[in-house]
Amino acid sequence: MSASRLRWFVWGVAVLCYVAGVTARSSLAAVGADAVERFSLSASMLSGFAVLQLVVYAGMQIPVGILVDRWGPRVLIAGGAALIAGGQTLLAVAGDVRFALLGRAVVGAGDAMTFVSILRLLPAWFPARVTPVLTQVTGMLGQLGQLISVIPFAALVGLQGWRTAFLGLAGAHLLAAILAGLVLRDSPSARTRPVTAGTLRAAAAGVRVAWAHPGTRLGFWSHFSTPFAGTVFALLWGYPFLVSGEGLTRAGAAGLMVVFVVANLAAAPVIGQLVATHPLRRSWLVLGMVAVQATAWALVLAWPGRAPSTVLTVLVIALAVGGPASMIGFDYARTSNPLTRLGAASGAVNGAGFLAAILALLGVGLVLDLQGAGAGDPTLGQFRWAMLVHYPVWILGVVQVLRWRRRLRALMADEGVVVPPLRVVYRQRLFAAFTGPGGRASAPTPSTAAPSVRTATGADDKESP
């Protein structure tokens, strides 16, 4: 097999494992009613499953980043799929809630290993110019796992029962683990494991160095700010809000959840191309996506009475776009760290969105409980107060994005790179459009007064905010 075909084959197997991981991640949410009946769960106990999974996932990110830098993506992806298979088996045979929780925790641990490992795999196999787009496409294809859990897996539970369905899912993950172990390679060279020197102490020092870089911090807060609202909606509170709060039928709510997945798929390549084409303005994409989500929620929450389906569709699309936008955080990690620290940096960034989701999930539940909604279906008014929890999380994220963008640009200025204001960039482009190639020498540039300072205006400067 040629090198060009091999890289796509390796990537395809890695993506297959990621799709399987997302299927496992969302499988319990897709059959929540069956879980309530099987394990005699209350609403708060069911939410505990979601929170536990996110806590394990977020807590595993930095350890996984260290391990992928030392052992390579192949070991972590195959091991993650094997862990998920074990966790799904526990869920299949569990007779009480304790074993079910243990199974869910194991699933979360395995799921945590996959995406960060793929982020480490991509730069080793593909040129830098296509990595941002492939990162988005990987995330986009992973969302197919949600469709698998919502449609065929949920149908299988209804037709064949809980045990058979989850054992079938466990078998699929075991096959994915075997395939990953046989096919994946950490790099195009013959080695299957990266050469990494040093001890765990050195690895921990690498984490500290990665975390100290303003680009990693900017990536962390970008990922903190953009996906959590969609995670809260898709993982737990969206369906109850639409049915109990907005009065949609179950079929109508399920249809909007499908819209969520489709919008996520459609937005991913567009945002990936924007990031690759305009790397100097990545932070503006982050801030813009937060503004879109906050505005959409404000429109729904302020609507007199129940919002029409059109407005709810706008909300769902806005929340779905936050997922692809969160990939910008990983692009900051990639452009701010060498390959030997990329796993640790990506792990730190990946934990941010799930940390924000945990805060929002717990906050929504707490506000509902304070209003006395824990014993039954919350009303629309109770949901409206609870959903306001999103705004403090967004405010914190935006403040930190602005803070670390300023620090990153200061670091770039110290290195002789200046990011020009947009008005200067557009003035240059307008001037060039009217004068043509011959007029470029006389075009006004921000570096005229200081020839020693390099002005970053093109897409080749990958470390700019």
CSV table of C-alpha atoms in Angstrom, one decimal:
chain,number,residue,atom,x,y,z
A,1,MET,CA,0.0,0.0,0.0
A,2,SER,CA,1.3,3.4,-0.9
A,3,ALA,CA,2.2,5.9,1.8
A,4,SER,CA,-0.6,8.2,0.7
A,5,ARG,CA,-3.2,5.5,0.9
A,6,LEU,CA,-1.8,4.1,4.2
A,7,ARG,CA,-2.2,7.4,6.0
A,8,TRP,CA,-5.9,7.6,5.1
A,9,PHE,CA,-6.4,4.0,6.1
A,10,VAL,CA,-4.8,4.6,9.5
A,11,TRP,CA,-6.9,7.7,10.0
A,12,GLY,CA,-10.0,5.8,8.9
A,13,VAL,CA,-9.4,3.1,11.5
A,14,ALA,CA,-8.8,5.7,14.2
A,15,VAL,CA,-12.0,7.5,13.3
A,16,LEU,CA,-13.9,4.2,13.4
A,17,CYS,CA,-12.7,3.8,17.0
A,18,TYR,CA,-13.8,7.3,17.8
A,19,VAL,CA,-17.3,6.8,16.4
A,20,ALA,CA,-17.5,3.7,18.5
A,21,GLY,CA,-16.4,5.7,21.6
A,22,VAL,CA,-19.1,8.4,21.0
A,23,THR,CA,-21.7,5.6,20.5
A,24,ALA,CA,-20.7,4.3,24.0
A,25,ARG,CA,-20.7,7.8,25.5
A,26,SER,CA,-24.3,8.5,24.4
A,27,SER,CA,-25.7,5.0,24.6
A,28,LEU,CA,-27.1,5.4,28.1
A,29,ALA,CA,-28.7,8.7,27.4
A,30,ALA,CA,-30.4,7.2,24.4
A,31,VAL,CA,-32.1,4.6,26.6
A,32,GLY,CA,-32.5,6.6,29.8
A,33,ALA,CA,-36.1,5.5,30.4
A,34,ASP,CA,-35.0,1.9,30.2
A,35,ALA,CA,-32.2,2.6,32.7
A,36,VAL,CA,-34.6,4.2,35.1
A,37,GLU,CA,-36.8,1.1,34.9
A,38,ARG,CA,-34.0,-1.5,35.1
A,39,PHE,CA,-32.2,0.1,38.0
A,40,SER,CA,-35.1,1.9,39.8
A,41,LEU,CA,-33.4,5.2,39.4
A,42,SER,CA,-34.7,8.7,40.4
A,43,ALA,CA,-34.1,11.6,38.1
A,44,SER,CA,-31.2,12.8,40.2
A,45,MET,CA,-29.6,9.4,40.1
A,46,LEU,CA,-29.9,9.3,36.3
A,47,SER,CA,-28.1,12.6,36.1
A,48,GLY,CA,-25.5,11.2,38.4
A,49,PHE,CA,-24.6,8.7,35.6
A,50,ALA,CA,-23.9,11.6,33.2
A,51,VAL,CA,-21.9,13.6,35.8
A,52,LEU,CA,-19.8,10.5,36.7
A,53,GLN,CA,-18.9,9.9,33.1
A,54,LEU,CA,-17.9,13.5,32.6
A,55,VAL,CA,-15.9,13.6,35.8
A,56,VAL,CA,-13.9,10.4,34.8
A,57,TYR,CA,-13.5,11.7,31.2
A,58,ALA,CA,-12.2,15.1,32.3
A,59,GLY,CA,-10.0,13.7,35.1
A,60,MET,CA,-8.3,11.3,32.7
A,61,GLN,CA,-7.3,13.9,30.1
A,62,ILE,CA,-3.9,15.0,31.4
A,63,PRO,CA,-2.9,11.4,32.4
A,64,VAL,CA,-3.9,10.3,29.0
A,65,GLY,CA,-2.0,13.1,27.4
A,66,ILE,CA,1.2,12.1,29.2
A,67,LEU,CA,0.7,8.4,28.3
A,68,VAL,CA,0.1,9.1,24.6
A,69,ASP,CA,3.3,11.1,24.5
A,70,ARG,CA,5.2,8.2,26.0
A,71,TRP,CA,3.4,5.1,24.6
A,72,GLY,CA,1.9,6.5,21.4
A,73,PRO,CA,-1.6,6.7,20.0
A,74,ARG,CA,-1.9,3.0,18.9
A,75,VAL,CA,-1.6,1.7,22.4
A,76,LEU,CA,-4.0,4.2,23.8
A,77,ILE,CA,-6.7,3.9,21.1
A,78,ALA,CA,-6.7,0.1,21.3
A,79,GLY,CA,-6.6,0.1,25.1
A,80,GLY,CA,-9.5,2.6,25.2
A,81,ALA,CA,-11.7,0.5,23.0
A,82,ALA,CA,-10.9,-2.5,25.1
A,83,LEU,CA,-11.9,-0.6,28.3
A,84,ILE,CA,-15.1,0.5,26.7
A,85,ALA,CA,-15.9,-3.1,25.8
A,86,GLY,CA,-15.4,-4.1,29.5
A,87,GLY,CA,-17.5,-1.2,30.7
A,88,GLN,CA,-20.4,-2.0,28.4
A,89,THR,CA,-20.2,-5.7,29.5
A,90,LEU,CA,-20.6,-4.5,33.1
A,91,LEU,CA,-23.6,-2.4,32.1
A,92,ALA,CA,-25.1,-5.4,30.3
A,93,VAL,CA,-24.9,-7.8,33.2
A,94,ALA,CA,-25.3,-5.3,36.1
A,95,GLY,CA,-28.1,-6.2,38.5
A,96,ASP,CA,-28.0,-3.1,40.6
A,97,VAL,CA,-26.9,0.5,40.3
A,98,ARG,CA,-23.5,0.0,41.9
A,99,PHE,CA,-22.2,-2.2,39.1
A,100,ALA,CA,-23.9,0.0,36.5
A,101,LEU,CA,-22.1,3.0,37.9
A,102,LEU,CA,-18.8,1.1,37.8
A,103,GLY,CA,-19.4,0.1,34.2
A,104,ARG,CA,-20.2,3.7,33.2
A,105,ALA,CA,-17.0,4.9,34.9
A,106,VAL,CA,-15.0,2.3,32.9
A,107,VAL,CA,-16.7,3.5,29.7
A,108,GLY,CA,-15.7,7.1,30.5
A,109,ALA,CA,-12.1,6.1,31.1
A,110,GLY,CA,-11.9,4.3,27.8
A,111,ASP,CA,-13.7,7.0,25.9
A,112,ALA,CA,-11.1,9.5,27.4
A,113,MET,CA,-8.3,7.8,25.6
A,114,THR,CA,-9.5,8.1,22.0
A,115,PHE,CA,-9.8,11.6,20.8
A,116,VAL,CA,-6.6,13.0,22.3
A,117,SER,CA,-4.7,10.1,20.8
A,118,ILE,CA,-6.1,10.9,17.4
A,119,LEU,CA,-5.0,14.5,17.8
A,120,ARG,CA,-1.4,13.1,18.5
A,121,LEU,CA,-1.7,10.8,15.4
A,122,LEU,CA,-2.7,13.4,12.9
A,123,PRO,CA,0.5,15.6,12.8
A,124,ALA,CA,2.6,12.5,12.5
A,125,TRP,CA,0.8,11.4,9.3
A,126,PHE,CA,-0.5,14.6,7.6
A,127,PRO,CA,1.0,18.0,6.7
A,128,ALA,CA,0.3,20.9,9.0
A,129,ARG,CA,-1.9,22.7,6.4
A,130,VAL,CA,-4.6,20.0,6.5
A,131,THR,CA,-4.4,19.1,10.2
A,132,PRO,CA,-7.0,21.7,11.3
A,133,VAL,CA,-9.5,20.5,8.7
A,134,LEU,CA,-8.9,16.8,9.6
A,135,THR,CA,-9.4,17.6,13.3
A,136,GLN,CA,-12.8,19.1,12.5
A,137,VAL,CA,-13.7,16.2,10.2
A,138,THR,CA,-12.7,13.7,12.9
A,139,GLY,CA,-15.0,15.4,15.4
A,140,MET,CA,-17.7,15.6,12.8
A,141,LEU,CA,-17.6,12.0,11.9
A,142,GLY,CA,-17.5,11.1,15.6
A,143,GLN,CA,-21.0,12.5,16.0
A,144,LEU,CA,-22.3,9.7,13.9
A,145,GLY,CA,-22.0,7.7,17.1
A,146,GLN,CA,-24.8,9.8,18.5
A,147,LEU,CA,-27.0,8.8,15.6
A,148,ILE,CA,-26.1,5.2,16.1
A,149,SER,CA,-27.1,5.2,19.8
A,150,VAL,CA,-30.3,7.2,19.2
A,151,ILE,CA,-31.7,5.2,16.3
A,152,PRO,CA,-30.4,1.6,15.8
A,153,PHE,CA,-29.1,1.0,19.3
A,154,ALA,CA,-32.2,2.3,21.0
A,155,ALA,CA,-34.3,0.2,18.6
A,156,LEU,CA,-32.2,-2.9,19.5
A,157,VAL,CA,-32.8,-2.4,23.2
A,158,GLY,CA,-36.5,-2.3,22.5
A,159,LEU,CA,-36.5,-5.4,20.3
A,160,GLN,CA,-33.9,-7.6,22.0
A,161,GLY,CA,-33.6,-6.2,25.5
A,162,TRP,CA,-31.0,-4.4,27.6
A,163,ARG,CA,-28.6,-7.3,28.1
A,164,THR,CA,-28.4,-8.4,24.4
A,165,ALA,CA,-28.0,-4.8,23.1
A,166,PHE,CA,-25.2,-3.8,25.5
A,167,LEU,CA,-23.4,-7.1,25.0
A,168,GLY,CA,-23.6,-6.5,21.2
A,169,LEU,CA,-22.1,-3.0,21.7
A,170,ALA,CA,-19.3,-4.5,23.9
A,171,GLY,CA,-18.5,-7.0,21.1
A,172,ALA,CA,-18.3,-4.2,18.6
A,173,HIS,CA,-15.8,-2.3,20.8
A,174,LEU,CA,-13.7,-5.4,21.3
A,175,LEU,CA,-13.5,-5.8,17.5
A,176,ALA,CA,-12.5,-2.1,17.2
A,177,ALA,CA,-9.7,-2.7,19.8
A,178,ILE,CA,-8.3,-5.6,17.9
A,179,LEU,CA,-8.5,-3.7,14.6
A,180,ALA,CA,-6.7,-0.7,16.1
A,181,GLY,CA,-3.9,-2.9,17.5
A,182,LEU,CA,-3.4,-4.6,14.2
A,183,VAL,CA,-3.6,-1.6,11.8
A,184,LEU,CA,-2.6,1.6,13.6
A,185,ARG,CA,0.9,2.9,13.5
A,186,ASP,CA,2.2,6.0,15.5
A,187,SER,CA,4.0,7.4,12.5
A,188,PRO,CA,4.8,6.4,8.8
A,189,SER,CA,8.2,5.0,10.0
A,190,ALA,CA,8.5,1.3,11.0
A,191,ARG,CA,8.4,2.1,14.7
A,192,THR,CA,5.0,1.5,16.4
A,193,ARG,CA,6.0,3.3,19.6
A,194,PRO,CA,7.4,6.9,19.9
A,195,VAL,CA,10.9,7.3,21.2
A,196,THR,CA,10.5,9.4,24.4
A,197,ALA,CA,13.2,9.9,26.9
A,198,GLY,CA,12.9,10.6,30.6
A,199,THR,CA,10.9,9.6,33.5
A,200,LEU,CA,7.4,10.4,34.7
A,201,ARG,CA,8.9,13.3,36.5
A,202,ALA,CA,10.2,14.6,33.2
A,203,ALA,CA,6.7,14.0,31.7
A,204,ALA,CA,5.1,16.0,34.5
A,205,ALA,CA,7.6,18.8,33.8
A,206,GLY,CA,6.5,18.7,30.2
A,207,VAL,CA,2.9,19.2,31.3
A,208,ARG,CA,3.9,22.2,33.3
A,209,VAL,CA,5.8,23.7,30.4
A,210,ALA,CA,2.9,23.1,28.0
A,211,TRP,CA,0.4,24.6,30.6
A,212,ALA,CA,2.6,27.6,31.1
A,213,HIS,CA,2.4,28.6,27.4
A,214,PRO,CA,-0.3,31.3,26.7
A,215,GLY,CA,-1.4,29.4,23.6
A,216,THR,CA,-2.3,26.3,25.6
A,217,ARG,CA,-4.2,28.4,28.1
A,218,LEU,CA,-6.0,30.2,25.3
A,219,GLY,CA,-6.9,26.7,23.9
A,220,PHE,CA,-8.1,25.6,27.3
A,221,TRP,CA,-10.5,28.5,27.7
A,222,SER,CA,-11.6,28.4,24.1
A,223,HIS,CA,-12.6,24.7,24.7
A,224,PHE,CA,-14.1,25.7,28.1
A,225,SER,CA,-16.4,28.3,26.5
A,226,THR,CA,-17.7,26.8,23.3
A,227,PRO,CA,-19.1,23.2,23.7
A,228,PHE,CA,-20.5,22.9,27.2
A,229,ALA,CA,-24.0,24.3,26.4
A,230,GLY,CA,-24.4,21.8,23.6
A,231,THR,CA,-23.1,19.0,25.9
A,232,VAL,CA,-25.6,19.9,28.6
A,233,PHE,CA,-28.4,20.0,26.1
A,234,ALA,CA,-27.6,16.7,24.3
A,235,LEU,CA,-26.4,14.7,27.2
A,236,LEU,CA,-29.1,15.3,29.8
A,237,TRP,CA,-31.3,18.4,29.9
A,238,GLY,CA,-32.3,19.1,26.3
A,239,TYR,CA,-34.9,16.4,25.9
A,240,PRO,CA,-36.7,17.1,29.2
A,241,PHE,CA,-36.6,20.9,28.4
A,242,LEU,CA,-38.2,20.3,25.0
A,243,VAL,CA,-40.8,17.9,26.3
A,244,SER,CA,-41.7,19.0,29.8
A,245,GLY,CA,-40.9,22.7,29.4
A,246,GLU,CA,-41.7,23.6,25.8
A,247,GLY,CA,-44.5,21.0,25.4
A,248,LEU,CA,-43.1,19.2,22.4
A,249,THR,CA,-44.1,15.6,21.7
A,250,ARG,CA,-41.4,12.9,22.2
A,251,ALA,CA,-41.2,12.6,18.4
A,252,GLY,CA,-40.8,16.3,18.0
A,253,ALA,CA,-38.0,16.5,20.6
A,254,ALA,CA,-36.3,13.5,19.0
A,255,GLY,CA,-36.4,15.3,15.7
A,256,LEU,CA,-34.7,18.3,17.1
A,257,MET,CA,-32.0,16.1,18.6
A,258,VAL,CA,-31.4,14.7,15.1
A,259,VAL,CA,-31.2,18.3,13.9
A,260,PHE,CA,-28.5,18.9,16.6
A,261,VAL,CA,-26.4,16.1,15.2
A,262,VAL,CA,-26.9,17.1,11.5
A,263,ALA,CA,-26.0,20.7,12.3
A,264,ASN,CA,-22.9,19.6,14.1
A,265,LEU,CA,-21.8,17.5,11.1
A,266,ALA,CA,-22.5,20.4,8.7
A,267,ALA,CA,-20.6,23.0,10.7
A,268,ALA,CA,-17.4,21.1,11.3
A,269,PRO,CA,-15.8,21.3,7.8
A,270,VAL,CA,-16.8,25.0,7.5
A,271,ILE,CA,-15.2,25.9,10.8
A,272,GLY,CA,-12.2,23.8,10.0
A,273,GLN,CA,-11.6,25.6,6.7
A,274,LEU,CA,-12.0,29.0,8.4
A,275,VAL,CA,-9.4,28.1,11.0
A,276,ALA,CA,-7.0,26.9,8.3
A,277,THR,CA,-7.5,30.0,6.2
A,278,HIS,CA,-7.6,32.6,8.9
A,279,PRO,CA,-5.4,31.4,11.8
A,280,LEU,CA,-4.8,34.9,13.0
A,281,ARG,CA,-8.5,35.3,13.8
A,282,ARG,CA,-9.3,32.0,15.6
A,283,SER,CA,-10.2,33.8,18.8
A,284,TRP,CA,-12.8,35.8,17.0
A,285,LEU,CA,-14.5,32.6,15.9
A,286,VAL,CA,-14.5,31.4,19.5
A,287,LEU,CA,-16.0,34.7,20.8
A,288,GLY,CA,-18.5,34.7,17.9
A,289,MET,CA,-19.7,31.2,18.6
A,290,VAL,CA,-20.3,32.0,22.3
A,291,ALA,CA,-22.2,35.1,21.3
A,292,VAL,CA,-24.4,33.1,18.9
A,293,GLN,CA,-25.2,30.5,21.6
A,294,ALA,CA,-25.9,33.1,24.3
A,295,THR,CA,-28.1,35.1,22.0
A,296,ALA,CA,-30.1,32.0,21.0
A,297,TRP,CA,-30.7,30.9,24.6
A,298,ALA,CA,-31.7,34.5,25.5
A,299,LEU,CA,-34.3,34.5,22.7
A,300,VAL,CA,-35.8,31.2,23.9
A,301,LEU,CA,-35.8,32.1,27.6
A,302,ALA,CA,-37.3,35.6,26.9
A,303,TRP,CA,-40.0,34.4,24.5
A,304,PRO,CA,-43.5,35.0,25.9
A,305,GLY,CA,-44.9,31.6,26.5
A,306,ARG,CA,-43.6,28.5,24.7
A,307,ALA,CA,-41.2,29.2,21.9
A,308,PRO,CA,-42.3,28.3,18.3
A,309,SER,CA,-40.5,25.4,16.6
A,310,THR,CA,-38.6,27.7,14.4
A,311,VAL,CA,-37.0,29.5,17.4
A,312,LEU,CA,-36.2,26.1,19.0
A,313,THR,CA,-34.6,24.9,15.8
A,314,VAL,CA,-32.4,28.0,15.8
A,315,LEU,CA,-31.4,27.3,19.4
A,316,VAL,CA,-30.5,23.7,18.6
A,317,ILE,CA,-28.4,24.7,15.6
A,318,ALA,CA,-26.6,27.4,17.6
A,319,LEU,CA,-25.8,24.9,20.4
A,320,ALA,CA,-24.6,22.2,17.9
A,321,VAL,CA,-22.1,24.6,16.3
A,322,GLY,CA,-20.4,25.0,19.6
A,323,GLY,CA,-18.9,21.4,19.2
A,324,PRO,CA,-17.0,22.1,16.0
A,325,ALA,CA,-15.9,25.5,17.4
A,326,SER,CA,-14.4,23.9,20.4
A,327,MET,CA,-11.8,22.2,18.1
A,328,ILE,CA,-10.2,25.6,17.8
A,329,GLY,CA,-8.8,25.0,21.3
A,330,PHE,CA,-6.9,21.9,20.0
A,331,ASP,CA,-5.5,24.0,17.2
A,332,TYR,CA,-4.0,26.4,19.7
A,333,ALA,CA,-2.5,23.5,21.6
A,334,ARG,CA,-1.0,22.1,18.3
A,335,THR,CA,0.5,25.4,17.2
A,336,SER,CA,1.9,26.3,20.7
A,337,ASN,CA,3.7,23.0,21.5
A,338,PRO,CA,6.1,20.6,19.9
A,339,LEU,CA,4.9,17.1,19.0
A,340,THR,CA,6.6,15.6,22.1
A,341,ARG,CA,4.2,17.7,24.4
A,342,LEU,CA,1.2,17.7,22.1
A,343,GLY,CA,-0.6,14.9,23.9
A,344,ALA,CA,-0.3,16.6,27.3
A,345,ALA,CA,-1.4,20.0,25.9
A,346,SER,CA,-4.3,18.5,24.0
A,347,GLY,CA,-5.4,16.5,27.1
A,348,ALA,CA,-5.4,19.7,29.2
A,349,VAL,CA,-7.5,21.5,26.6
A,350,ASN,CA,-9.9,18.6,26.2
A,351,GLY,CA,-10.7,18.5,29.9
A,352,ALA,CA,-11.8,22.1,29.8
A,353,GLY,CA,-15.1,21.7,27.9
A,354,PHE,CA,-16.1,18.8,30.1
A,355,LEU,CA,-15.3,20.7,33.3
A,356,ALA,CA,-17.6,23.5,32.1
A,357,ALA,CA,-20.3,20.9,31.3
A,358,ILE,CA,-20.0,19.4,34.7
A,359,LEU,CA,-20.5,22.8,36.3
A,360,ALA,CA,-23.5,23.6,34.1
A,361,LEU,CA,-25.1,20.2,34.6
A,362,LEU,CA,-24.8,20.4,38.4
A,363,GLY,CA,-25.9,24.0,38.3
A,364,VAL,CA,-29.1,23.3,36.3
A,365,GLY,CA,-30.0,20.4,38.5
A,366,LEU,CA,-29.4,22.5,41.7
A,367,VAL,CA,-31.6,25.4,40.5
A,368,LEU,CA,-34.4,23.0,39.6
A,369,ASP,CA,-34.1,21.3,43.0
A,370,LEU,CA,-34.2,24.7,44.8
A,371,GLN,CA,-37.5,25.4,43.0
A,372,GLY,CA,-39.0,22.1,44.1
A,373,ALA,CA,-38.8,20.6,40.6
A,374,GLY,CA,-36.9,17.5,41.6
A,375,ALA,CA,-39.9,15.4,42.4
A,376,GLY,CA,-41.7,15.7,39.1
A,377,ASP,CA,-41.5,17.2,35.6
A,378,PRO,CA,-40.2,20.8,35.8
A,379,THR,CA,-42.4,23.6,34.4
A,380,LEU,CA,-41.2,26.0,31.7
A,381,GLY,CA,-40.7,28.7,34.2
A,382,GLN,CA,-38.5,26.5,36.4
A,383,PHE,CA,-36.5,25.5,33.4
A,384,ARG,CA,-36.0,29.1,32.4
A,385,TRP,CA,-34.4,30.0,35.7
A,386,ALA,CA,-32.3,26.9,35.6
A,387,MET,CA,-30.9,27.5,32.1
A,388,LEU,CA,-29.6,30.9,33.2
A,389,VAL,CA,-26.8,28.9,34.8
A,390,HIS,CA,-25.1,28.9,31.4
A,391,TYR,CA,-24.4,32.6,31.5
A,392,PRO,CA,-21.9,32.8,34.4
A,393,VAL,CA,-19.9,30.0,32.8
A,394,TRP,CA,-19.9,31.8,29.5
A,395,ILE,CA,-18.8,35.0,31.2
A,396,LEU,CA,-15.9,33.3,32.9
A,397,GLY,CA,-14.8,31.7,29.7
A,398,VAL,CA,-14.9,34.9,27.6
A,399,VAL,CA,-13.0,36.9,30.2
A,400,GLN,CA,-10.3,34.3,30.2
A,401,VAL,CA,-10.2,34.0,26.4
A,402,LEU,CA,-9.6,37.8,26.2
A,403,ARG,CA,-7.0,37.6,29.0
A,404,TRP,CA,-4.9,34.8,27.4
A,405,ARG,CA,-5.3,36.2,23.9
A,406,ARG,CA,-3.7,39.4,25.1
A,407,ARG,CA,-0.9,37.5,26.7
A,408,LEU,CA,-0.3,35.4,23.6
A,409,ARG,CA,-0.1,38.4,21.4
A,410,ALA,CA,2.3,40.1,23.9
A,411,LEU,CA,4.5,37.0,23.6
A,412,MET,CA,4.4,37.1,19.9
A,413,ALA,CA,5.3,40.8,19.9
A,414,ASP,CA,8.3,40.0,22.1
A,415,GLU,CA,9.3,37.5,19.3
A,416,GLY,CA,8.9,40.2,16.7
A,417,VAL,CA,5.5,39.2,15.4
A,418,VAL,CA,2.7,41.8,15.4
A,419,VAL,CA,-1.0,40.9,14.7
A,420,PRO,CA,-2.4,43.9,12.8
A,421,PRO,CA,-5.9,45.2,13.5
A,422,LEU,CA,-8.5,44.1,11.1
A,423,ARG,CA,-8.9,47.6,9.7
A,424,VAL,CA,-5.3,47.6,8.7
A,425,VAL,CA,-5.6,44.2,7.0
A,426,TYR,CA,-8.7,45.2,5.1
A,427,ARG,CA,-7.1,48.5,4.1
A,428,GLN,CA,-4.1,46.6,2.7
A,429,ARG,CA,-6.3,44.2,0.8
A,430,LEU,CA,-8.4,47.0,-0.6
A,431,PHE,CA,-5.3,48.9,-1.7
A,432,ALA,CA,-3.9,45.8,-3.4
A,433,ALA,CA,-7.2,45.1,-5.1
A,434,PHE,CA,-7.2,48.6,-6.7
A,435,THR,CA,-3.5,48.9,-7.5
A,436,GLY,CA,-2.7,45.3,-8.5
A,437,PRO,CA,0.6,43.5,-8.0
A,438,GLY,CA,2.6,46.6,-9.1
A,439,GLY,CA,1.2,48.7,-6.3
A,440,ARG,CA,2.2,46.5,-3.5
A,441,ALA,CA,5.5,48.2,-2.8
A,442,SER,CA,3.8,51.4,-2.0
A,443,ALA,CA,0.9,49.9,0.0
A,444,PRO,CA,0.7,51.2,3.6
A,445,THR,CA,1.8,48.6,6.1
A,446,PRO,CA,1.9,48.6,9.8
A,447,SER,CA,5.6,47.7,9.8
A,448,THR,CA,6.6,50.9,7.9
A,449,ALA,CA,7.6,52.7,11.1
A,450,ALA,CA,9.4,49.7,12.6
A,451,PRO,CA,11.1,47.6,9.9
A,452,SER,CA,12.5,45.2,12.5
A,453,VAL,CA,9.0,44.1,13.5
A,454,ARG,CA,7.5,41.3,11.4
A,455,THR,CA,3.7,41.8,10.9
A,456,ALA,CA,1.7,38.6,10.7
A,457,THR,CA,-1.0,39.0,8.1
A,458,GLY,CA,-1.0,35.6,6.3
A,459,ALA,CA,-2.2,32.1,7.0
A,460,ASP,CA,1.3,30.8,7.4
A,461,ASP,CA,1.7,32.1,11.0
A,462,LYS,CA,0.1,29.2,12.9
A,463,GLU,CA,0.8,30.5,16.4
A,464,SER,CA,-1.3,33.6,16.2
A,465,PRO,CA,-4.6,34.1,18.1
